[in-house]
Tab-separated table of C-alpha atoms in Angstrom:
chain	number	residue	atom	x	y	z
K	176	MET	CA	21.636	-10.993	10.372
K	177	ILE	CA	18.198	-11.902	8.699
K	178	GLY	CA	16.365	-9.872	11.461
K	179	LEU	CA	18.353	-6.625	10.656
K	180	ILE	CA	17.825	-7.436	6.719
K	181	SER	CA	13.922	-7.654	7.182
K	182	ALA	CA	14.136	-4.658	9.516
K	183	LEU	CA	15.620	-2.131	6.607
K	184	THR	CA	13.330	-4.036	4.082
K	185	VAL	CA	10.392	-2.999	6.140
K	186	GLY	CA	11.483	0.548	6.691
K	187	LEU	CA	12.433	0.860	2.862
K	188	LEU	CA	9.074	-0.982	1.869
K	189	LEU	CA	7.069	1.170	3.662
K	190	LEU	CA	9.056	4.567	2.610
K	191	ILE	CA	8.255	3.435	-0.648
K	192	ALA	CA	4.720	2.903	-0.250
K	193	LEU	CA	4.300	6.420	1.626
K	194	VAL	CA	5.780	7.848	-1.600
K	195	VAL	CA	3.481	5.734	-4.037
K	196	PHE	CA	0.689	6.778	-1.852
K	197	ALA	CA	1.300	10.187	-1.457
K	198	LEU	CA	1.573	11.248	-5.279
K	199	ARG	CA	-1.443	9.036	-6.119
K	200	GLN	CA	-3.196	11.274	-3.442
K	201	GLU	CA	-1.322	14.112	-4.928
K	202	SER	CA	-2.584	13.403	-8.616
K	203	THR	CA	-6.320	12.637	-7.438
K	204	ALA	CA	-6.405	15.829	-5.687
K	205	ARG	CA	-5.506	17.615	-8.650
K	206	GLY	CA	-7.668	16.001	-10.931
K	207	ILE	CA	-5.437	13.935	-12.923
K	208	HIS	CA	-7.358	10.760	-14.317
K	209	SER	CA	-6.183	8.596	-16.850
K	210	ILE	CA	-7.982	8.353	-19.830
K	211	SER	CA	-10.160	4.965	-18.756
K	212	GLU	CA	-11.863	6.920	-15.991
K	213	PHE	CA	-13.403	9.650	-18.470
K	214	PRO	CA	-17.352	9.175	-18.733
K	215	GLY	CA	-18.070	7.431	-22.044
K	216	ASP	CA	-14.877	5.365	-22.049
K	217	PRO	CA	-16.501	1.864	-22.722
K	218	ARG	CA	-14.242	0.286	-20.116
K	219	HIS	CA	-16.009	2.701	-17.959
K	220	SER	CA	-19.417	0.950	-18.231
K	221	GLY	CA	-18.123	-2.139	-16.426
K	222	GLU	CA	-17.675	-4.106	-19.825
K	223	PHE	CA	-14.384	-5.824	-20.288
K	224	GLU	CA	-12.890	-5.466	-23.379
K	225	VAL	CA	-11.117	-8.530	-24.866
K	226	CYS	CA	-10.229	-9.398	-28.453
K	227	PRO	CA	-12.084	-12.181	-29.948
K	228	PRO	CA	-10.483	-15.408	-29.160
K	229	GLU	CA	-9.644	-16.176	-32.821
K	230	LEU	CA	-7.407	-12.936	-32.771
K	231	VAL	CA	-5.499	-14.119	-29.955
K	232	ALA	CA	-4.862	-17.325	-31.363
K	233	ARG	CA	-3.925	-15.608	-34.430
K	234	ILE	CA	-1.361	-13.626	-32.825
K	235	PHE	CA	0.426	-15.866	-30.821
K	236	SER	CA	-0.236	-18.834	-33.492
K	237	ARG	CA	2.678	-20.433	-35.179
K	238	GLU	CA	1.018	-21.219	-38.453
K	239	ASP	CA	1.523	-17.570	-40.093
K	240	TRP	CA	5.146	-17.999	-38.814
K	241	GLU	CA	5.734	-21.596	-39.959
K	242	LEU	CA	4.310	-20.092	-43.711
K	243	ILE	CA	6.830	-17.405	-43.498
K	244	LEU	CA	9.878	-19.800	-42.667
K	245	GLN	CA	8.933	-21.174	-45.692
K	246	THR	CA	9.701	-18.013	-47.952
K	247	GLN	CA	13.290	-18.550	-46.533
K	248	SER	CA	13.245	-14.706	-46.722
K	249	PRO	CA	15.409	-13.215	-43.605
K	250	CYS	CA	13.699	-9.820	-44.677
K	251	LEU	CA	10.620	-11.054	-44.472
K	252	GLU	CA	10.886	-13.223	-41.313
K	253	ARG	CA	12.308	-10.003	-39.452
K	254	LEU	CA	9.463	-7.763	-40.657
K	255	PHE	CA	7.043	-10.410	-39.356
K	256	LEU	CA	8.390	-10.920	-36.155
K	257	GLN	CA	8.816	-6.992	-35.726
K	258	GLU	CA	4.911	-6.353	-36.375
K	259	ARG	CA	3.654	-9.386	-34.805
K	260	LYS	CA	5.423	-8.483	-31.694
K	261	ARG	CA	3.856	-5.125	-31.675
K	262	ILE	CA	0.607	-6.553	-31.914
K	263	ALA	CA	0.823	-9.200	-29.080
K	264	LEU	CA	2.703	-6.377	-26.725
K	265	LEU	CA	-0.709	-3.807	-27.625
K	266	TRP	CA	-2.948	-6.812	-27.005
K	267	VAL	CA	-1.288	-7.487	-23.961
K	268	ARG	CA	-1.044	-4.317	-22.344
K	269	GLN	CA	-4.762	-4.057	-23.295
K	270	THR	CA	-5.169	-6.984	-21.561
K	271	SER	CA	-3.663	-5.878	-18.620
K	272	ARG	CA	-5.488	-2.409	-18.306
K	273	ASP	CA	-8.589	-3.880	-18.704
K	274	ILE	CA	-7.943	-6.088	-16.043
K	275	ARG	CA	-6.794	-2.959	-13.471
K	276	GLN	CA	-10.195	-1.288	-14.815
K	277	VAL	CA	-12.220	-4.360	-13.538
K	278	MET	CA	-10.349	-4.696	-10.296
K	279	ARG	CA	-11.007	-1.200	-9.885
K	280	ASN	CA	-14.515	-1.296	-10.555
K	281	HIS	CA	-14.809	-4.178	-7.910
K	282	THR	CA	-12.759	-2.467	-5.154
K	283	GLU	CA	-14.926	0.622	-5.774
K	284	ALA	CA	-18.031	-1.208	-4.894
K	285	ALA	CA	-16.678	-3.642	-2.446
K	286	LYS	CA	-15.011	-0.764	-0.486
K	287	GLN	CA	-18.487	0.428	0.606
K	288	ALA	CA	-20.166	-3.068	1.410
K	289	ALA	CA	-20.188	-3.795	5.309
K	290	ASP	CA	-20.962	-7.092	4.903
K	291	ILE	CA	-17.534	-7.595	3.071
K	292	ARG	CA	-15.797	-11.422	3.119
K	293	PHE	CA	-12.164	-11.310	4.029
K	294	ARG	CA	-11.521	-14.634	2.215
K	295	THR	CA	-13.260	-13.532	-0.906
K	296	GLU	CA	-11.631	-10.214	-0.994
K	297	LEU	CA	-8.340	-11.700	-0.560
K	298	SER	CA	-9.061	-14.783	-2.979
K	299	LEU	CA	-9.728	-12.361	-5.727
K	300	PHE	CA	-7.059	-9.882	-4.724
K	301	LEU	CA	-4.302	-12.826	-5.713
K	302	MET	CA	-6.064	-13.598	-8.664
K	303	TYR	CA	-5.598	-10.257	-9.562
K	304	ILE	CA	-2.074	-10.305	-8.701
K	305	GLU	CA	-1.347	-13.374	-10.446
K	306	LEU	CA	-3.177	-11.762	-13.888
K	307	LEU	CA	-1.186	-8.856	-13.730
K	308	LEU	CA	1.956	-11.317	-13.253
K	309	MET	CA	1.058	-13.487	-15.988
K	310	CYS	CA	0.968	-9.895	-18.160
K	311	GLU	CA	4.137	-8.685	-16.945
K	312	THR	CA	5.822	-12.460	-17.558
K	313	LEU	CA	3.976	-12.240	-20.965
K	314	LEU	CA	5.389	-9.013	-21.869
K	315	LEU	CA	8.766	-10.224	-20.844
K	316	LEU	CA	8.379	-13.439	-23.152
K	317	ILE	CA	7.266	-11.508	-26.169
K	318	THR	CA	9.879	-8.827	-26.232
K	319	THR	CA	12.713	-11.750	-25.910
K	320	VAL	CA	11.101	-14.843	-27.168
K	321	GLY	CA	8.429	-13.752	-29.751
K	322	PRO	CA	5.063	-14.463	-30.002
K	323	PRO	CA	4.622	-17.317	-32.153
K	324	ARG	CA	6.438	-19.486	-29.498
K	325	LEU	CA	3.953	-18.385	-26.756
K	326	GLU	CA	0.411	-19.717	-27.881
K	327	ARG	CA	-0.145	-21.878	-24.844
K	328	ILE	CA	0.306	-19.166	-22.096
K	329	ALA	CA	-1.096	-16.493	-24.275
K	330	SER	CA	-4.686	-18.802	-24.240
K	331	TYR	CA	-4.010	-18.942	-21.001
K	332	VAL	CA	-3.861	-15.325	-19.885
K	333	HIS	CA	-6.881	-14.676	-22.333
K	334	GLU	CA	-9.013	-17.060	-20.721
K	335	LEU	CA	-8.310	-16.433	-17.252
K	336	SER	CA	-9.222	-12.577	-18.084
K	337	ARG	CA	-12.407	-13.842	-19.819
K	338	GLN	CA	-13.545	-15.498	-16.517
K	339	ILE	CA	-12.584	-12.271	-14.471
K	340	SER	CA	-14.897	-10.099	-16.822
K	341	TYR	CA	-17.751	-12.546	-16.067
K	342	ALA	CA	-17.472	-12.508	-13.049
K	343	HIS	CA	-17.229	-8.893	-12.564
K	344	GLU	CA	-20.297	-8.544	-15.146
K	345	ALA	CA	-22.300	-11.330	-12.963
K	346	PHE	CA	-21.026	-8.698	-9.927
K	347	ALA	CA	-22.548	-5.376	-11.400
K	348	ARG	CA	-25.770	-7.231	-12.591
K	349	SER	CA	-26.793	-8.464	-9.176
K	350	SER	CA	-25.958	-4.802	-7.725
K	351	ALA	CA	-27.838	-2.945	-10.375
K	352	GLY	CA	-30.608	-5.660	-9.470
K	353	ALA	CA	-30.796	-4.575	-6.046
K	354	ALA	CA	-30.329	-0.577	-7.127
K	355	THR	CA	-31.966	0.018	-10.522
K	356	GLY	CA	-31.004	3.486	-11.531
K	357	ILE	CA	-27.670	3.839	-9.719
K	358	PRO	CA	-24.816	3.237	-11.870
K	359	THR	CA	-22.632	0.426	-11.246
K	360	SER	CA	-19.169	1.788	-11.749
K	361	PRO	CA	-18.150	4.540	-10.380
H	515	MET	CA	25.419	23.370	19.936
H	516	LEU	CA	23.566	21.497	16.934
H	517	ASP	CA	21.952	18.885	19.163
H	518	GLN	CA	20.757	22.215	21.239
H	519	LEU	CA	19.362	23.641	17.707
H	520	ILE	CA	17.588	20.238	16.677
H	521	TRP	CA	15.835	20.426	20.614
H	522	TRP	CA	14.722	23.848	20.544
H	523	GLY	CA	14.085	23.606	16.537
H	524	SER	CA	11.547	20.997	17.383
H	525	ILE	CA	9.806	22.273	20.472
H	526	ALA	CA	9.134	25.587	18.727
H	527	VAL	CA	7.597	23.335	15.842
H	528	GLU	CA	5.517	21.217	17.971
H	529	THR	CA	4.565	24.686	19.849
H	530	LEU	CA	3.403	26.051	16.736
H	531	LEU	CA	1.593	22.960	15.635
H	532	LEU	CA	-0.372	22.723	18.790
H	533	VAL	CA	-1.167	26.717	18.549
H	534	ARG	CA	-2.369	26.002	14.701
H	535	GLY	CA	-4.515	22.953	16.240
H	536	LEU	CA	-6.290	25.127	18.565
H	537	GLN	CA	-6.995	27.697	16.134
H	538	THR	CA	-8.238	25.435	13.783
H	539	LYS	CA	-10.053	23.248	15.697
H	540	LEU	CA	-8.017	20.079	14.425
H	541	LEU	CA	-7.173	19.090	17.776
H	542	SER	CA	-10.649	17.998	18.273
H	543	ARG	CA	-11.269	16.278	15.035
H	544	TYR	CA	-7.800	14.427	15.520
H	545	PRO	CA	-7.161	13.847	19.415
H	546	ALA	CA	-5.033	11.216	19.279
H	547	PHE	CA	-2.671	12.966	17.155
H	548	TYR	CA	-2.497	15.821	19.351
H	549	LEU	CA	-1.996	14.011	22.419
H	550	TYR	CA	0.507	12.789	20.700
H	551	ILE	CA	2.275	15.862	19.970
H	552	VAL	CA	1.315	17.203	23.392
H	553	PHE	CA	3.610	14.164	24.661
H	554	VAL	CA	6.571	14.754	22.501
H	555	LEU	CA	6.357	18.611	23.436
H	556	SER	CA	6.458	17.088	27.166
H	557	GLN	CA	8.946	14.475	26.916
H	558	SER	CA	11.505	17.323	25.146
H	559	PHE	CA	11.070	19.549	28.483
H	560	LEU	CA	11.632	16.532	30.513
H	561	ARG	CA	14.568	15.387	28.501
H	562	LEU	CA	16.088	18.969	28.355
H	563	TYR	CA	15.797	19.082	32.268
H	564	VAL	CA	17.500	15.832	33.095
H	565	TYR	CA	19.955	16.497	30.307
H	566	HIS	CA	21.017	19.881	31.915
H	567	TRP	CA	20.375	18.799	35.673
H	568	LYS	CA	20.257	15.108	36.592
H	569	LEU	CA	22.434	13.937	33.551
H	570	PHE	CA	22.886	10.308	35.473
H	571	LEU	CA	19.471	9.885	34.648
H	572	TYR	CA	19.277	10.787	30.760
H	573	ARG	CA	19.696	7.359	29.725
H	574	TYR	CA	16.853	5.826	31.619
H	575	THR	CA	14.728	8.651	30.978
H	576	TYR	CA	15.375	9.009	27.234
H	577	TRP	CA	14.767	5.022	26.849
H	578	SER	CA	11.458	5.024	28.872
H	579	THR	CA	9.783	8.223	27.008
H	580	GLU	CA	10.902	6.130	23.872
H	581	PHE	CA	8.792	3.520	24.800
H	582	VAL	CA	5.637	5.426	25.826
H	583	GLY	CA	6.184	7.279	22.616
H	584	ILE	CA	5.833	4.461	21.109
H	585	LEU	CA	2.377	3.382	22.242
H	586	VAL	CA	0.842	6.972	22.175
H	587	GLY	CA	1.840	6.481	18.357
H	588	CYS	CA	-0.227	3.543	18.329
H	589	GLY	CA	-3.044	5.853	18.558
H	590	VAL	CA	-1.864	7.937	15.652
H	591	VAL	CA	-1.995	4.646	13.911
H	592	PHE	CA	-5.401	4.096	15.376
H	593	GLU	CA	-6.514	7.330	14.536
H	594	ILE	CA	-5.343	7.509	10.793
H	595	PHE	CA	-7.675	3.863	10.285
H	596	ARG	CA	-10.445	5.606	12.378
H	597	VAL	CA	-11.005	8.549	10.322
H	598	GLY	CA	-9.443	7.394	6.752
H	599	LEU	CA	-11.526	4.516	6.544
H	600	ARG	CA	-15.144	6.174	8.564
H	601	ALA	CA	-17.082	6.083	5.361
H	602	TYR	CA	-15.624	3.036	3.734
H	603	PRO	CA	-17.168	-0.391	6.143
H	604	GLY	CA	-16.127	-2.779	3.555
H	605	ALA	CA	-12.204	-0.933	3.574
H	606	SER	CA	-12.590	-0.640	7.323
H	607	ARG	CA	-13.285	-4.312	7.635
H	608	MET	CA	-10.735	-5.629	5.616
H	609	ALA	CA	-8.045	-3.275	7.555
H	610	ARG	CA	-9.471	-4.808	10.822
H	611	ASN	CA	-8.732	-8.458	9.939
H	612	SER	CA	-5.650	-7.438	7.919
H	613	LEU	CA	-3.982	-5.966	11.094
H	614	LEU	CA	-5.350	-8.847	13.221
H	615	LEU	CA	-4.091	-11.239	10.978
H	616	LEU	CA	-0.388	-9.163	10.770
H	617	PHE	CA	-0.020	-9.265	14.685
H	618	LEU	CA	-1.022	-12.790	15.095
H	619	VAL	CA	1.494	-13.664	12.566
H	620	ALA	CA	3.984	-11.337	14.099
H	621	LEU	CA	3.357	-12.951	17.733
H	622	VAL	CA	3.659	-16.309	16.293
H	623	VAL	CA	7.205	-15.323	14.728
H	624	ALA	CA	8.210	-13.389	18.211
H	625	ALA	CA	6.775	-16.795	19.929
H	626	GLY	CA	8.628	-18.987	17.643
H	627	ASN	CA	11.918	-16.587	17.777
H	628	ALA	CA	11.365	-16.815	22.074
H	629	ALA	CA	11.509	-20.551	21.762
H	630	ASN	CA	14.558	-20.890	20.086
H	631	ASP	CA	16.418	-18.477	21.938
H	632	PRO	CA	14.891	-18.113	25.315
H	633	ARG	CA	17.899	-15.673	26.460
H	634	TRP	CA	17.141	-13.263	23.744
H	635	TRP	CA	14.446	-11.339	26.821
H	636	ALA	CA	17.207	-10.776	28.789
H	637	GLU	CA	19.955	-10.809	26.382
H	638	ALA	CA	18.310	-8.202	24.123
H	639	SER	CA	19.387	-4.351	24.205
H	640	ILE	CA	17.131	-1.455	24.523
H	641	THR	CA	17.899	-0.571	20.874
H	642	GLU	CA	16.848	-3.909	19.519
H	643	ILE	CA	13.534	-4.111	21.469
H	644	GLN	CA	12.958	-0.800	20.284
H	645	ARG	CA	13.543	-1.619	16.631
H	646	THR	CA	11.360	-4.588	17.188
H	647	MET	CA	8.477	-2.646	18.522
H	648	ARG	CA	9.081	0.363	15.765
H	649	MET	CA	9.058	-2.821	13.294
H	650	VAL	CA	5.672	-4.109	14.148
H	651	GLN	CA	4.080	-0.286	13.898
H	652	ALA	CA	5.645	-0.256	10.511
H	653	LEU	CA	4.236	-3.431	9.252
H	654	SER	CA	0.963	-1.958	10.207
H	655	LEU	CA	1.152	1.210	8.525
H	656	PHE	CA	2.621	-0.756	5.461
H	657	ALA	CA	-0.327	-2.786	5.434
H	658	LEU	CA	-2.890	0.242	6.125
H	659	VAL	CA	-1.299	2.024	3.132
H	660	LEU	CA	-1.408	-0.783	0.555
H	661	LEU	CA	-5.028	-1.132	1.919
H	662	PHE	CA	-5.694	2.832	1.038
H	663	LEU	CA	-4.122	2.510	-2.331
H	664	HIS	CA	-5.780	-0.825	-3.205
H	665	TYR	CA	-8.997	0.555	-2.528
H	666	SER	CA	-8.117	3.981	-3.767
H	667	ILE	CA	-9.016	6.044	-0.258
H	668	PRO	CA	-9.130	9.393	-0.753
H	669	PHE	CA	-7.706	11.292	2.178
H	670	GLY	CA	-7.759	15.226	3.035
H	671	ARG	CA	-4.509	17.518	3.411
H	672	ASN	CA	-4.836	16.934	7.092
H	673	LEU	CA	-5.196	13.310	7.241
H	674	ARG	CA	-3.018	12.641	4.353
H	675	GLY	CA	-0.516	15.027	6.181
H	676	ILE	CA	-0.411	13.047	9.250
H	677	LEU	CA	-0.105	9.856	7.861
H	678	PHE	CA	2.901	10.690	5.450
H	679	GLY	CA	4.833	12.780	8.400
H	680	TYR	CA	4.260	9.532	10.887
H	681	GLY	CA	4.998	7.378	8.217
H	682	LEU	CA	8.262	8.736	7.636
H	683	PHE	CA	9.047	8.773	11.044
H	684	VAL	CA	8.244	5.294	11.797
H	685	ALA	CA	10.283	4.246	8.542
H	686	GLY	CA	13.159	6.435	9.379
H	687	SER	CA	13.027	4.955	12.950
H	688	VAL	CA	13.095	1.307	11.743
H	689	ILE	CA	16.450	2.379	9.336
H	690	TRP	CA	18.299	4.120	11.838
H	691	LEU	CA	17.529	1.808	14.929
H	692	THR	CA	19.175	-1.078	12.222
H	693	PHE	CA	22.478	0.831	11.763
H	694	ALA	CA	22.348	2.304	14.892
H	695	TYR	CA	22.769	-1.415	16.387
H	696	THR	CA	25.188	-2.799	13.861
H	697	GLY	CA	26.871	0.453	12.796
H	698	SER	CA	30.346	1.495	13.936
H	699	GLY	CA	31.294	3.859	16.959
H	700	HIS	CA	31.005	6.998	14.297
H	701	PHE	CA	27.833	6.089	12.922
H	702	ARG	CA	26.256	5.964	16.405
H	703	ASN	CA	27.379	9.827	17.361
H	704	SER	CA	25.877	10.511	13.795
H	705	TRP	CA	22.753	8.697	14.993
H	706	PHE	CA	22.599	11.017	17.894
H	707	TYR	CA	21.773	13.929	15.513
H	708	LEU	CA	20.161	11.810	12.384
H	709	TYR	CA	17.374	10.447	14.533
H	710	PRO	CA	15.863	13.592	16.397
H	711	MET	CA	16.472	14.989	12.811
H	712	SER	CA	14.606	12.580	10.965
H	713	TYR	CA	11.438	13.639	13.530
H	714	ASP	CA	12.115	17.059	12.657
H	715	ILE	CA	11.283	16.055	8.918
H	716	SER	CA	8.071	14.635	9.978
H	717	LEU	CA	7.130	17.895	11.875
H	718	LEU	CA	7.693	20.224	8.869
H	719	VAL	CA	5.577	17.456	6.880
H	720	TRP	CA	2.868	18.145	9.738
H	721	ILE	CA	3.231	21.987	10.156
H	722	VAL	CA	2.650	22.100	6.210
H	723	HIS	CA	-0.367	20.034	5.918
H	724	LEU	CA	-2.100	20.758	9.168
H	725	TRP	CA	-2.083	24.785	9.184
H	726	GLY	CA	-5.166	24.719	8.064
H	727	TYR	CA	-8.685	22.997	8.057
H	728	ARG	CA	-9.255	20.674	5.413
H	729	PRO	CA	-12.178	18.168	5.001
H	730	ASN	CA	-11.524	15.064	3.452
H	731	PRO	CA	-13.127	14.701	0.412
H	732	GLN	CA	-16.764	13.289	0.183
H	733	THR	CA	-17.787	10.085	-1.123
H	734	LYS	CA	-20.607	9.487	-3.393
H	735	GLU	CA	-24.033	7.954	-1.703
H	736	SER	CA	-24.059	4.194	-1.854
H	737	ALA	CA	-26.742	2.655	-0.218
H	738	GLN	CA	-26.588	0.136	-3.198
H	739	PHE	CA	-23.558	-1.574	-1.764
H	740	GLU	CA	-23.912	-1.654	1.881
H	741	ARG	CA	-25.140	-4.977	2.099
H	742	GLN	CA	-24.661	-6.429	-1.077
H	743	TYR	CA	-21.729	-8.306	-0.629
H	744	GLU	CA	-23.111	-11.743	-0.381
H	745	ARG	CA	-25.077	-11.730	-3.343
H	746	ILE	CA	-21.676	-9.868	-5.002
H	747	ALA	CA	-19.354	-13.037	-3.449
H	748	ALA	CA	-21.509	-15.785	-4.455
H	749	ALA	CA	-21.711	-14.715	-8.180
H	750	THR	CA	-17.786	-13.913	-8.139
H	751	LYS	CA	-17.353	-16.871	-6.218
H	752	ARG	CA	-18.805	-19.408	-8.992
H	753	ARG	CA	-17.464	-17.638	-11.378
H	754	LEU	CA	-14.057	-17.694	-10.263
H	755	GLN	CA	-14.452	-21.297	-9.644
H	756	GLU	CA	-15.419	-22.193	-13.633
H	757	ALA	CA	-12.538	-19.604	-14.657
H	758	ARG	CA	-9.969	-21.847	-12.043
H	759	SER	CA	-11.472	-25.404	-13.491
H	760	TYR	CA	-10.890	-23.846	-17.189
H	761	LEU	CA	-7.279	-23.046	-15.760
H	762	ASP	CA	-6.578	-26.333	-14.747
H	763	LYS	CA	-7.545	-27.959	-17.771
H	764	ALA	CA	-5.841	-25.222	-20.105
H	765	ILE	CA	-2.494	-25.797	-17.994
H	766	ASP	CA	-2.952	-29.436	-18.197
H	767	ARG	CA	-3.254	-29.273	-22.292
């Protein structure tokens, strides 16, 4: 029975992957690019645009929330939570988009590197997946629990994304050093 | 009547595909794919002959040609890999290693299953063996497609058609063979028509995508990255290790 389920899963996964692949190829062929792929976009330069840590800490901080609680105004509490949730969701989506962009820049360079290392690529990929999963989890938690209760997990994601950004900058610098004048991003 | 229609329909489209392949010189660009089409075409005539004149041999002929078809189909998968990643040595190396890993895992799983149930090989039906072989092929294609997606490999219309058509056929085969193995007698009767029909869909995909020659998109000159990975990897590794140590602290906090 397990064999049958796994066979069906493999067949369906291949079908889904093929459909995604075909759609992606079609959009590339038609020249449809996401906004971030236009030249001049700050993210195109390989810079990782994250909010300052103080702002991120503030978004998820309990301090403001506790202050609002002291007013004992349900209307104000609701408004505060709505606004904070909106900002937090925006931050997570932006972080997620930036992570994708960093990885896109990396794969664009790595796919042409003849001396690529399988294990390194795998570990980078796993870290990328971990980050994306964290972002998705954060989105879910912000929607259900609310930002003030997520302080710790947010700082975790923020620091992880910053470190990936540093890694990418180092990567871009080392490439640019070897071939001055050739743009480092695709 | 329906089976005859499917049969002759496939033969007509395969012939057209070969004629167009010759006219547009696609045959020399994708030799493994056209070899597969030639094989399927000859197989169709052979089966047709056996079905009408030597019916008692049909079952044997059908399954043996199916197995050879899977092996010839592996050439198509290899061609997709070879042509698609020709301009990308990094992605090509990743694909080779991923496929090797996949085959090793498949081998270990198969050996484990055989050790647990030594009679499997003796008792397994032809459908089961074929499904297992198609599953390995489907997994290889799945791994390749994921890699193409991850590294954003651009495909020309021709190669895209070959991959999409063959992928559809393999995925369809795995699903149909699973149902054929478990399904009721009614389903098995339908399967007799469904399986060749799923191949006809692939043939239509191929004829649309391979009607004329369309080159693969040109890649940008990028000598800068060709031998840079050592340095890139060292910098990346160092930064990631720093990240990991920081994360450990963040979690422990």
